[in-house]
Tab-separated table of C-alpha atoms in Angstrom:
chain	number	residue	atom	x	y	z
A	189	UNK	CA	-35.204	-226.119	52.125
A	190	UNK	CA	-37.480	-223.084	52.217
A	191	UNK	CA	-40.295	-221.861	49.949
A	192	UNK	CA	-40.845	-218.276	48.723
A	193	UNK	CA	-44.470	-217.609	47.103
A	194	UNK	CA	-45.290	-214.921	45.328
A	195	UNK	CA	-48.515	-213.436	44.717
A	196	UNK	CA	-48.908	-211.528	41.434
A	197	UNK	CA	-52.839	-210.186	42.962
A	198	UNK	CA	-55.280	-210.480	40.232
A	199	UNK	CA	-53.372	-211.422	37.660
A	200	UNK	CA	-55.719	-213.480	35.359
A	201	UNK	CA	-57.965	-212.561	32.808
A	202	UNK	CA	-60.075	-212.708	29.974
A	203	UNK	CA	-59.412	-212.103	25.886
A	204	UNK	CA	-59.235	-209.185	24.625
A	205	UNK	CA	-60.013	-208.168	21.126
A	206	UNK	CA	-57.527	-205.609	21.349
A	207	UNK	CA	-55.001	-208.279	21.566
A	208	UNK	CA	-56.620	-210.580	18.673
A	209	UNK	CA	-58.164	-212.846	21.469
A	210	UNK	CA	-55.496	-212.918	24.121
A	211	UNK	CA	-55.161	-211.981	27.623
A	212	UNK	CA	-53.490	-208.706	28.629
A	213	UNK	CA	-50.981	-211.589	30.248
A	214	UNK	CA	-50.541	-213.538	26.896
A	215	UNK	CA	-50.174	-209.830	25.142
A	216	UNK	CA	-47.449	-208.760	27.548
A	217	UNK	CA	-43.777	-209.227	27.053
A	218	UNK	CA	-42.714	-211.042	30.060
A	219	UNK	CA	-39.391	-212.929	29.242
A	220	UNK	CA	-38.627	-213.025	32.945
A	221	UNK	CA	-41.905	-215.294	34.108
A	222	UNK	CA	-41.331	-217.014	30.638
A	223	UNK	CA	-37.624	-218.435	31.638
A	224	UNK	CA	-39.255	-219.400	35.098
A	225	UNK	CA	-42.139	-221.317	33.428
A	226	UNK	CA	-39.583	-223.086	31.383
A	227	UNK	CA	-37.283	-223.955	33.929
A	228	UNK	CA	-40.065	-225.543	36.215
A	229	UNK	CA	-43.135	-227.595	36.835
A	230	UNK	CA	-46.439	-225.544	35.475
A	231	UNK	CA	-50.341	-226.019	36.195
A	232	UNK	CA	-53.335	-223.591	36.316
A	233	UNK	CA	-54.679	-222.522	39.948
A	234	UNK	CA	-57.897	-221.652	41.543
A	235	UNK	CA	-58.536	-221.593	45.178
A	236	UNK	CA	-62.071	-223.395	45.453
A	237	UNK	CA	-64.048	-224.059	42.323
A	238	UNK	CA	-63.704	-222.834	38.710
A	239	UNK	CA	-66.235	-220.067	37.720
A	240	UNK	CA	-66.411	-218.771	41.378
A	241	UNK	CA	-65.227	-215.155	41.433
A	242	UNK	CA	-63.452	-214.733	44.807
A	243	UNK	CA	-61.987	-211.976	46.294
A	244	UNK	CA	-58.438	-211.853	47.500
A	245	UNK	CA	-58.820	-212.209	51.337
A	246	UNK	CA	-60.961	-215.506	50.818
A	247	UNK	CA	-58.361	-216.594	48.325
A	248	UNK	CA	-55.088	-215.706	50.247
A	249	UNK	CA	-57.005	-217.814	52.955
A	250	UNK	CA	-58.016	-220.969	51.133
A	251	UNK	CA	-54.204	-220.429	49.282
A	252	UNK	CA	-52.743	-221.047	53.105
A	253	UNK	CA	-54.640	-224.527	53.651
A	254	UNK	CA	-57.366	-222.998	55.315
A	255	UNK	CA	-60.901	-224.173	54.783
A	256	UNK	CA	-63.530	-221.319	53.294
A	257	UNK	CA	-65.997	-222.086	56.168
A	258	UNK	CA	-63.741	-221.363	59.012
A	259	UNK	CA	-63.078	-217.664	57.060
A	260	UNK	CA	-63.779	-215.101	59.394
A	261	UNK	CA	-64.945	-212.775	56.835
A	262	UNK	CA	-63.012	-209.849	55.184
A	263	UNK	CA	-65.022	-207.181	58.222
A	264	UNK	CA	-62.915	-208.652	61.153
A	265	UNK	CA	-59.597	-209.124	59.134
A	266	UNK	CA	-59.317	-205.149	58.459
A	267	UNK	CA	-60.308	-204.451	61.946
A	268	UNK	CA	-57.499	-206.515	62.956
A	269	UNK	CA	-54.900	-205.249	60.130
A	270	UNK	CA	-55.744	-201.449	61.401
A	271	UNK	CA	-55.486	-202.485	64.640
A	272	UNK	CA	-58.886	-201.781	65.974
A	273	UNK	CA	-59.795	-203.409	69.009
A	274	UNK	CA	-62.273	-206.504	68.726
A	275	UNK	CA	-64.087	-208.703	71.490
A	276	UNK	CA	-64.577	-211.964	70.869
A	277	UNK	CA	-68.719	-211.108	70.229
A	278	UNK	CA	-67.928	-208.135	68.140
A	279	UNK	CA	-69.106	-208.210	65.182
A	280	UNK	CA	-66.979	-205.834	61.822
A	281	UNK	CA	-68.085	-204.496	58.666
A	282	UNK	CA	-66.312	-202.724	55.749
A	283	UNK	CA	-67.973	-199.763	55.855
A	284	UNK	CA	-67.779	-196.008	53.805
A	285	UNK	CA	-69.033	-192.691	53.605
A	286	UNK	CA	-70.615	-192.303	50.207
A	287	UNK	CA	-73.181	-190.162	47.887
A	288	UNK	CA	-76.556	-191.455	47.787
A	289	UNK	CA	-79.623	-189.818	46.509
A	290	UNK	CA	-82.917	-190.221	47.595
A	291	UNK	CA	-85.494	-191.540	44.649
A	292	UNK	CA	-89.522	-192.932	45.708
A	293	UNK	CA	-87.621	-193.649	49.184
A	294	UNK	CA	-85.055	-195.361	48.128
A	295	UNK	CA	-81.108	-194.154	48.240
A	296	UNK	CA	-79.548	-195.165	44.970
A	297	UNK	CA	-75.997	-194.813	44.742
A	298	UNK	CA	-74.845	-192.147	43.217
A	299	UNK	CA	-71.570	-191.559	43.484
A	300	UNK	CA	-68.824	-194.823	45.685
A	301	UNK	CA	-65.531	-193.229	45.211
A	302	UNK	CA	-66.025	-189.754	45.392
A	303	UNK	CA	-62.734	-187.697	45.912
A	304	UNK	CA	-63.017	-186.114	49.484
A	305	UNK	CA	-60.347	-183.787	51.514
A	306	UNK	CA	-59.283	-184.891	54.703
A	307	UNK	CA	-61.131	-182.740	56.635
A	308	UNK	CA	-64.550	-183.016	55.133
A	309	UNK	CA	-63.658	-187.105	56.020
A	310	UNK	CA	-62.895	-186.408	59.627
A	311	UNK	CA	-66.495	-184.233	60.057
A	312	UNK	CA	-68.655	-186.401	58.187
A	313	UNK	CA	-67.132	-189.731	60.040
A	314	UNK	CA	-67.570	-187.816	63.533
A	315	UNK	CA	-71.333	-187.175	62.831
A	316	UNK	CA	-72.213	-190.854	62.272
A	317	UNK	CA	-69.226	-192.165	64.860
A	318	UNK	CA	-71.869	-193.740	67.385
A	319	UNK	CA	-74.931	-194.640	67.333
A	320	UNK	CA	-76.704	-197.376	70.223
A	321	UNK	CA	-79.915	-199.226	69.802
A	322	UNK	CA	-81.692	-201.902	71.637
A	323	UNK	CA	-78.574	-203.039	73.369
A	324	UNK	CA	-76.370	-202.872	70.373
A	325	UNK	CA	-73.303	-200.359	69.992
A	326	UNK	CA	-72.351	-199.125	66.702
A	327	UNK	CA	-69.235	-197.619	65.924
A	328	UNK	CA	-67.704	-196.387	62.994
A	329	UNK	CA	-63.830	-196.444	62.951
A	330	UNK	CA	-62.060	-194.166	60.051
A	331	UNK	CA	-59.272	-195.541	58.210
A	332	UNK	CA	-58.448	-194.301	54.776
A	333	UNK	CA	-60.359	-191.282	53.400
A	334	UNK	CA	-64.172	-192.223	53.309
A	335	UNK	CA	-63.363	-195.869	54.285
A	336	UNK	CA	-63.763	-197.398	57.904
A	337	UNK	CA	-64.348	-200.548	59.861
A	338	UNK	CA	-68.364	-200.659	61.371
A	339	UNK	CA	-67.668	-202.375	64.899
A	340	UNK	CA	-70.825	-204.039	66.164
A	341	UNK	CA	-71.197	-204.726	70.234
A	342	UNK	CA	-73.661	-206.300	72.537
A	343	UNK	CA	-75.978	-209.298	71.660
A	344	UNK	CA	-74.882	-209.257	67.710
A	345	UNK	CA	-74.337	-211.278	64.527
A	346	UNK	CA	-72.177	-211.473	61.989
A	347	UNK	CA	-74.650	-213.595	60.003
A	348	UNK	CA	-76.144	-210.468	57.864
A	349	UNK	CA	-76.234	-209.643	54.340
A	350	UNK	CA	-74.687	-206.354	52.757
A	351	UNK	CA	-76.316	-202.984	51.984
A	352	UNK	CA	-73.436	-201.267	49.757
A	353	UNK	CA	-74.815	-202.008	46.098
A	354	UNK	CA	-71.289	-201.781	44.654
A	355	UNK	CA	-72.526	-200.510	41.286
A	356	UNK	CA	-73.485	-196.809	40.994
A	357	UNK	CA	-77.489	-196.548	39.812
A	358	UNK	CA	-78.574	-199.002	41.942
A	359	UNK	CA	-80.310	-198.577	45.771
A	360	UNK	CA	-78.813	-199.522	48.844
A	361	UNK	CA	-79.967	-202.941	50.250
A	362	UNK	CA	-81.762	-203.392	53.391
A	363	UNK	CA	-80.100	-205.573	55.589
A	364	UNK	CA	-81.617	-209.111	56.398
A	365	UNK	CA	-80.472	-212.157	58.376
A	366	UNK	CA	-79.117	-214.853	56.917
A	367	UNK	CA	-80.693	-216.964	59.527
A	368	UNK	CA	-83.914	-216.852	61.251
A	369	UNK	CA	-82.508	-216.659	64.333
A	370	UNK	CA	-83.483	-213.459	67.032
A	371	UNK	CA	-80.016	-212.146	67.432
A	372	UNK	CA	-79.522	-212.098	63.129
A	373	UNK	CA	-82.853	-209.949	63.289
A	374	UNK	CA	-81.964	-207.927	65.607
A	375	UNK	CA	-78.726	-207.081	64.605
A	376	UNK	CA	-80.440	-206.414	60.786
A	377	UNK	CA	-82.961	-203.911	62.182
A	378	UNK	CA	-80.187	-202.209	64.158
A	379	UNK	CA	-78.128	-201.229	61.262
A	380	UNK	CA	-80.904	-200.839	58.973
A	381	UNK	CA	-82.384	-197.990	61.537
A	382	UNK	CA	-78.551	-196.852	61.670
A	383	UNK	CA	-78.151	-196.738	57.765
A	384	UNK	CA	-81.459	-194.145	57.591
A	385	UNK	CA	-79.654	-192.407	60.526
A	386	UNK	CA	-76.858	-191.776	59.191
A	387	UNK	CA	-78.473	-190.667	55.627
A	388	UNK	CA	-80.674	-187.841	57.845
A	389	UNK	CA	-78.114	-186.749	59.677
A	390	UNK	CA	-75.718	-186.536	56.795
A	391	UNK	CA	-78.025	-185.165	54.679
A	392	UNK	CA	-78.512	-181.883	56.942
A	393	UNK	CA	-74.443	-181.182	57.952
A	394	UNK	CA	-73.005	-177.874	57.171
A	395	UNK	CA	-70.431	-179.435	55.017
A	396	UNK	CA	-73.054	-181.030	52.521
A	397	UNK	CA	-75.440	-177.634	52.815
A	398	UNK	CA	-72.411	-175.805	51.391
A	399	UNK	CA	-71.642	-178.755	48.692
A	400	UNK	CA	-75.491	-178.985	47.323
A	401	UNK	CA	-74.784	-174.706	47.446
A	402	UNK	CA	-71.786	-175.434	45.228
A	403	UNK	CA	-73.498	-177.961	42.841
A	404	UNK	CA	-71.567	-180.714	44.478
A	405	UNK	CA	-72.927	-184.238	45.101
A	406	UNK	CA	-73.752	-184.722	48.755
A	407	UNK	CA	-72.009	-186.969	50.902
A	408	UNK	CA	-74.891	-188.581	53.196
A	409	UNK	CA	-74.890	-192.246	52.692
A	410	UNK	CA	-73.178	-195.182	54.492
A	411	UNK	CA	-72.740	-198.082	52.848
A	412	UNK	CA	-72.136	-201.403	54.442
A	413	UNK	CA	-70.504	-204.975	53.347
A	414	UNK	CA	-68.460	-208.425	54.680
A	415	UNK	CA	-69.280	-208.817	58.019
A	416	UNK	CA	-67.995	-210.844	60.316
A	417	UNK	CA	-66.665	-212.552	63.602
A	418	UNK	CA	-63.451	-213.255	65.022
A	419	UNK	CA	-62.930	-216.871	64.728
A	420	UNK	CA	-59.904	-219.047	66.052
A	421	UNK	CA	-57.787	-221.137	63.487
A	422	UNK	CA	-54.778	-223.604	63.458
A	423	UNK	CA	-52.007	-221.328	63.301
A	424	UNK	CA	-50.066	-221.507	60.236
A	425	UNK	CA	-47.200	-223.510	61.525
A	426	UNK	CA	-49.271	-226.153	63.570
A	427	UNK	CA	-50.936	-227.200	60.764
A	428	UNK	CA	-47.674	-227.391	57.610
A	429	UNK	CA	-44.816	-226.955	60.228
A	430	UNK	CA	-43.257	-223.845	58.136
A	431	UNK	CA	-42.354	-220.913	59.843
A	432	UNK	CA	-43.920	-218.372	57.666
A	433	UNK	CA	-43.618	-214.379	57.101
A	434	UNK	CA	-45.896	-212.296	54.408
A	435	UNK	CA	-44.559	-209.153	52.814
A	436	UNK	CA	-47.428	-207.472	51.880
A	437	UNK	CA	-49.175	-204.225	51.713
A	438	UNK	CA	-52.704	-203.393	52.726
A	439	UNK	CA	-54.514	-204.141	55.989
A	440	UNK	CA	-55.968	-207.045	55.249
A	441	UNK	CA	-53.256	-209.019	54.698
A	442	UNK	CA	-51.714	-207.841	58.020
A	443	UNK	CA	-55.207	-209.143	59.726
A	444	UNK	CA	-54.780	-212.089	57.718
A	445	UNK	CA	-51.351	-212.722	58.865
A	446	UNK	CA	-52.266	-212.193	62.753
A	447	UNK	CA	-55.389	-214.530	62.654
A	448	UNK	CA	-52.823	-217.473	61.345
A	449	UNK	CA	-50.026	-217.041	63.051
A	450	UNK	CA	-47.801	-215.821	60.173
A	451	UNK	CA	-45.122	-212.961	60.483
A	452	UNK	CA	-45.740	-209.797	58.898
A	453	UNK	CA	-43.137	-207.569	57.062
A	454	UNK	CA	-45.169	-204.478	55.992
A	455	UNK	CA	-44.265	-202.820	53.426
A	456	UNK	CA	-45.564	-199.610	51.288
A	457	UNK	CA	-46.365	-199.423	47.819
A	458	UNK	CA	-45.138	-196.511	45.524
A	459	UNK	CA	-45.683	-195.449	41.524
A	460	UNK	CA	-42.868	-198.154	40.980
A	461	UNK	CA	-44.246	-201.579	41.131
A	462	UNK	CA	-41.242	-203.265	39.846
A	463	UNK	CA	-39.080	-201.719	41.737
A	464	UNK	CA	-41.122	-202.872	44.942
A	465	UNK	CA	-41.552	-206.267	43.948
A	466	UNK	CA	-38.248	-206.413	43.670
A	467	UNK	CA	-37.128	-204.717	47.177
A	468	UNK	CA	-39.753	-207.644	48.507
A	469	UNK	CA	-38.274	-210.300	46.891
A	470	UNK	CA	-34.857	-209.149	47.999
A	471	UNK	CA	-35.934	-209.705	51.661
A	472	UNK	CA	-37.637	-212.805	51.126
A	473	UNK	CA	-34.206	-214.208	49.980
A	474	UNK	CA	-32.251	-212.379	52.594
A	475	UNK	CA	-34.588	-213.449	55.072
A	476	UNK	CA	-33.585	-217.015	56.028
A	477	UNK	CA	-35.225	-217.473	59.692
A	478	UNK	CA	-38.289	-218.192	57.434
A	479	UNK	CA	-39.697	-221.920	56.175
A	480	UNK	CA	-41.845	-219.930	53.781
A	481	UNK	CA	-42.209	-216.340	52.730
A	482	UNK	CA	-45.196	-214.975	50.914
A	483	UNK	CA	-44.792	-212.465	48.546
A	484	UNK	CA	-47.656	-210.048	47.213
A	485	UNK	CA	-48.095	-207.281	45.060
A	486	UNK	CA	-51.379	-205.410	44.499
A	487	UNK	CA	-50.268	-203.513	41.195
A	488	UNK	CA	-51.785	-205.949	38.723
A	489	UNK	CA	-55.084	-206.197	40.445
A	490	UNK	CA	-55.438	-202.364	40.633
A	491	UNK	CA	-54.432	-201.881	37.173
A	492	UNK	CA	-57.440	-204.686	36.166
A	493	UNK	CA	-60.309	-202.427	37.842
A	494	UNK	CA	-59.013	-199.291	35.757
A	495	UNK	CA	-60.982	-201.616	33.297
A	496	UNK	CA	-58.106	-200.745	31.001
A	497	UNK	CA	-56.680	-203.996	29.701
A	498	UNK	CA	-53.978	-201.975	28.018
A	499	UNK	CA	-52.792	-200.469	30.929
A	500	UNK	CA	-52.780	-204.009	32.754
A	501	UNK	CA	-50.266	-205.121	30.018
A	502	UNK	CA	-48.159	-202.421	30.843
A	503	UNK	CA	-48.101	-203.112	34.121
A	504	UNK	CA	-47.640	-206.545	34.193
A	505	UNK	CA	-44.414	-206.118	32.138
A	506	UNK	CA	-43.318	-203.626	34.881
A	507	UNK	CA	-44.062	-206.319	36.705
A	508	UNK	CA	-42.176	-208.986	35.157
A	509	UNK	CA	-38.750	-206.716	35.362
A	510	UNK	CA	-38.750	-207.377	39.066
A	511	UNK	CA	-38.444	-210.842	38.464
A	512	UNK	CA	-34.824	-210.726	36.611
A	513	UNK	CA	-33.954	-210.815	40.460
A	514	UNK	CA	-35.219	-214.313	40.741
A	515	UNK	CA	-33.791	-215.843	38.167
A	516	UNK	CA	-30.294	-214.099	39.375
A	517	UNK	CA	-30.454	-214.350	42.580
A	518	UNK	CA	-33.134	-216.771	44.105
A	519	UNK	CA	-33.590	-219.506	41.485
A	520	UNK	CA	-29.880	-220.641	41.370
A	521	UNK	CA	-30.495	-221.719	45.337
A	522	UNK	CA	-31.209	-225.267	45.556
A	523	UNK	CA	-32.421	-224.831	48.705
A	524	UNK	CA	-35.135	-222.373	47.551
A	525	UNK	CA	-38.149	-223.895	46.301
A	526	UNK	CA	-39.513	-220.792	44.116
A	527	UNK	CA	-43.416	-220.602	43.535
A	528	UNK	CA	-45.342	-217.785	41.296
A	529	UNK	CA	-48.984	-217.393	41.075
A	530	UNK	CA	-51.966	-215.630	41.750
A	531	UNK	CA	-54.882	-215.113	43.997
A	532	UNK	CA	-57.717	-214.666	41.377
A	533	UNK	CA	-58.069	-213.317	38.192
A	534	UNK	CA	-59.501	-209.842	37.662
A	535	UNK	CA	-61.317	-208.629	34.354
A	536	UNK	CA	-60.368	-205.756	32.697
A	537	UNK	CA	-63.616	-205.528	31.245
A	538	UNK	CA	-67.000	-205.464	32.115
A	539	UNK	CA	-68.981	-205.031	34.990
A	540	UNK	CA	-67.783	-208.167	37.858
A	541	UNK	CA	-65.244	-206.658	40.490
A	542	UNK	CA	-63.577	-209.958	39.964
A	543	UNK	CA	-64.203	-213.182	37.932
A	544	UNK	CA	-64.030	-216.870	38.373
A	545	UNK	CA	-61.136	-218.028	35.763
A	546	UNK	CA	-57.823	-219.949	36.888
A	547	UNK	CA	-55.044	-218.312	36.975
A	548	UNK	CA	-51.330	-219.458	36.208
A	549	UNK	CA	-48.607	-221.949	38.639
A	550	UNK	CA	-45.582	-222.335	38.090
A	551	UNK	CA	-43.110	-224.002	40.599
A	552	UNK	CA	-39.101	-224.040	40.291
A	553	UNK	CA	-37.105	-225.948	42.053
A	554	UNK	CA	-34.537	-228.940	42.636
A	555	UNK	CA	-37.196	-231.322	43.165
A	556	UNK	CA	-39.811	-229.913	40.543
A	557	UNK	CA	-40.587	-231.859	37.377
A	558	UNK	CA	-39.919	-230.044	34.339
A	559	UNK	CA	-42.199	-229.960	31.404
A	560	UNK	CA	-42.022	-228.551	28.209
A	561	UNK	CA	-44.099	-224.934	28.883
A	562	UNK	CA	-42.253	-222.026	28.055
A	563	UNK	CA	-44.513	-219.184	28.475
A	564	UNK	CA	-46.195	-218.009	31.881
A	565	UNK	CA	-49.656	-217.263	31.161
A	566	UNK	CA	-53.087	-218.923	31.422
A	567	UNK	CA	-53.267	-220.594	28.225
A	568	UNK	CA	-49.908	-222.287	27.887
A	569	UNK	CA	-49.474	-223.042	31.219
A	570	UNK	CA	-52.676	-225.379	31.394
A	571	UNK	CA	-50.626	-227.998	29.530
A	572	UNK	CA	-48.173	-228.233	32.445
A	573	UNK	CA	-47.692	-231.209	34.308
A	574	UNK	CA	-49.143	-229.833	37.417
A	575	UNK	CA	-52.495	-229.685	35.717
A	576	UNK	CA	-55.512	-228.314	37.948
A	577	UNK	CA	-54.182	-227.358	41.032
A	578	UNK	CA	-56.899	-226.428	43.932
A	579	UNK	CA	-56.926	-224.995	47.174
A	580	UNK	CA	-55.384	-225.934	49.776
A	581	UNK	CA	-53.768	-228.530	47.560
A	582	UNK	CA	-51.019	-225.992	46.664
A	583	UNK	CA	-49.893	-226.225	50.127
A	584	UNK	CA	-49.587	-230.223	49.807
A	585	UNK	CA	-46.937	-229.680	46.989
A	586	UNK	CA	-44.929	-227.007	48.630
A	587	UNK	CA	-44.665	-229.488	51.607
A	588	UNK	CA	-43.963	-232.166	48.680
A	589	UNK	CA	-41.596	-230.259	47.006
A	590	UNK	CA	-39.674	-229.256	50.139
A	591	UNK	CA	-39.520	-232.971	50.402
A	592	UNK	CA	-40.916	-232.372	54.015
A	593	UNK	CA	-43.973	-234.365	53.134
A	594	UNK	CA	-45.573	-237.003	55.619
A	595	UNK	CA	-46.506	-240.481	54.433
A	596	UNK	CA	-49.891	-240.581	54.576
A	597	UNK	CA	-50.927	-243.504	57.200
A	598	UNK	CA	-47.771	-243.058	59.298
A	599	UNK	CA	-48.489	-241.236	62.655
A	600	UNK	CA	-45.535	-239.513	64.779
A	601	UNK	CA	-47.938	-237.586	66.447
A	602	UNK	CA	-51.386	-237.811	68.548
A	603	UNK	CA	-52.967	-234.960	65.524
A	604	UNK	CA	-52.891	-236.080	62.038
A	605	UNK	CA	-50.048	-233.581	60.135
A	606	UNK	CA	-49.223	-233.812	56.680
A	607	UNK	CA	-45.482	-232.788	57.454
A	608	UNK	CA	-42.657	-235.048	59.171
A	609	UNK	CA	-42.828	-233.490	62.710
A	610	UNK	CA	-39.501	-232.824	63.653
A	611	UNK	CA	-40.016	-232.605	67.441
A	612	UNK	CA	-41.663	-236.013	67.830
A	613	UNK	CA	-42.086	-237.653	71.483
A	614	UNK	CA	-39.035	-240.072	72.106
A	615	UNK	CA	-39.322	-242.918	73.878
A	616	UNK	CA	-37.390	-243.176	77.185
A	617	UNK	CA	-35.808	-245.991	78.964
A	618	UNK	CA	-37.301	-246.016	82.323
């Protein structure tokens, strides 16, 4: 048997007035995820601990088995996913070009996403491109408009705090060290000298002289978040023996993929997200050199931080059209064991980026239970037999459901697995 997940990215929520109390998911028609819940085993998911808001790259990686404190950070995954060259010291932020503006010396936000032509990108990145202090290199690597990857070098940590303040109105953060440790310091002062750097230079290029002539917001602040350092993990199919392929978009699911070991089918994403979900779950069922297949779509989650609930309802049951291939195609394979969920749930209202609800699990397949839910969404689904279903523990029933689960106590190998390994020592006659 083989297992196809799929990933419906920030699909929880919250109730909504606007929908008499329900969720945008409730609210939507979705008779597609609705037959799937009722033809499987159902449960509510979170991928550490209720209430914690997490964001998807943490999420994705606890989701996989992985444990949170061997999580690079979300820095060194982009790098990877863009393919920018890391050493093993290195140390990656997210990082962007941004409008700040200067207040009793302080830089308070002003403006995070402002629209910006690809040109005024490329100048503005090129005057703040390097920058070398004390030992420690600092380049900043453009990747999509005013977004790029901060790559630290030399005697440097990744244990820092942030200096983007996410919400407009509020100043920039001085970086500090999360440990009292010379090297954390260090690296803090660095970048904090860099940040005011960047904010003069910026500050006196041609390109914002001509914007502040125009009555346009200058673009003279760097902002700063999720650093990190590559670390070295199990790979994917050493620790639950499944070879495994994602088809995602985005870089940092492509980083993800190449720090575990896991296949990558990229993929783009266009004004149609049913119509892409479907393509993707098309391959995942044509693609059978794969033990498990990952499936993940990023419309939901973009429609939640519109902060327009009614908009996520529409998209969701755009969304739920793309899975009339499932139940035609994928779900009638015994030897498919067909999983739905999602990485976090995203508000459509209010001021967190994400928020700390579970989300709904459902699981079809021929050795699923089958319990008497018939609607996929957060309420009715937490009165499924799978009940609370946490972290890496998601993994544990694939394996179980794939009926490829190890007996726990029996050992057919020197490591611990929690998968019959198939490629056990024999014993010889000598």
């Amino acid at each position: 048997m083989r297992s196809i997940l799929v990933v419906l990215d920030g699909l929880g929520d919250r109730g909504y007035d606007v929908f008499e109390g329900e969720t945008p998911l409730q609210a939507a028609h979705t008779p597609h995820l609705d037959r799937i819940a009722a033809l499987g085993v159902n449960g509510l998911y979170h991928s550490t601990t209720q209430g914690m808001a997490m964001p998807s790259e943490t999420a994705h990686f606890c989701l996989f088995g992985y444990d949170i404190g061997d999580f690079p950070g979300r820095g060194p995954l982009e790098a990877i996913g863009e393919n920018i060259s890391m050493g093993d010291g290195d140390v990656a932020l997210l990082a962007r070009i941004y409008s700040v503006e200067e207040k009793g010396r302080l830089l308070v936000l002003r403006q995070e996403n402002p629209e910006v032509d690809a040109e005024t990108c490329r100048l503005l990145h090129k005057e703040v491109g390097r920058y070398e202090e004390n030992g420690i290199e600092v380049e900043f690597v453009p990747t999509k408009g005013i977004q790029g990857i901060l790559i630290l070098r030399g005697e440097v940590s990744p244990r820092i705090t942030d200096s983007n303040p996410i919400y407009e109105g509020r100043p920039l953060m001085e970086i500090l060290p999360l440990s009292d440790t010379e090297k954390g310091k260090r690296t803090a002062d660095v970048l904090n000298n860099y940040l005011v750097w960047c904010y003069q230079r910026l500050s006196r290029h041609p390109v914002n002289l001509d914007r502040a002539r125009r009555g346009l917001p200058a673009l003279n602040g760097v902002g700063t978040q999720r650093a990190g350092g590559m670390k070295h993990v199990p790979p994917f199919r050493e620790r639950w023996g499944l070879k495994a392929m994602s088809i995602a978009s985005g870089a940092v699911y492509h980083g993800l993929c190449a720090l575990i070991g896991m296949d990558c089918f990229k993929v783009g994403d266009t004004d149609a997200p049913d119509k892409d979900l479907r393509e993707r779950l098309r391959i995942a069922k044509e693609t059978k050199d794969f033990d498990f297949v990952h499936v993940h779509t990023k419309a939901v989650d973009e429609a939640s931080h519109t902060k327009s609930a009614q908009y996520k309802k529409d998209v969701i049951e755009r969304i739920d059209l793309a899975l009339a291939y499932a139940l035609e195609e994928i779900i009638p394979d015994e030897e498919i064991l067909f999983v739905v969920t999602s990485d976090h749930s995203t508000p459509s209202s209010g001021a967190m980026i994400h928020s700390g609800e579970t989300v709904p699990l459902t699981m079809v397949g021929k050795y699923t239970r089958r319990d008497d839910v018939a609607a996929f969404n957060e309420i009715s689904c937490a009165k499924g037999a799978l009940g609370l279903v946490r972290g890496r523990e998601l993994m544990h029933l694939i394996l179980n459901f794939l009926d490829r689960a190890q007996l726990v106590g029996l050992r057919d190998s020197p490591v611990d697995r929690p998968y019959i390994v198939a490629d056990a020592k024999p014993l010889r006659v000598r």
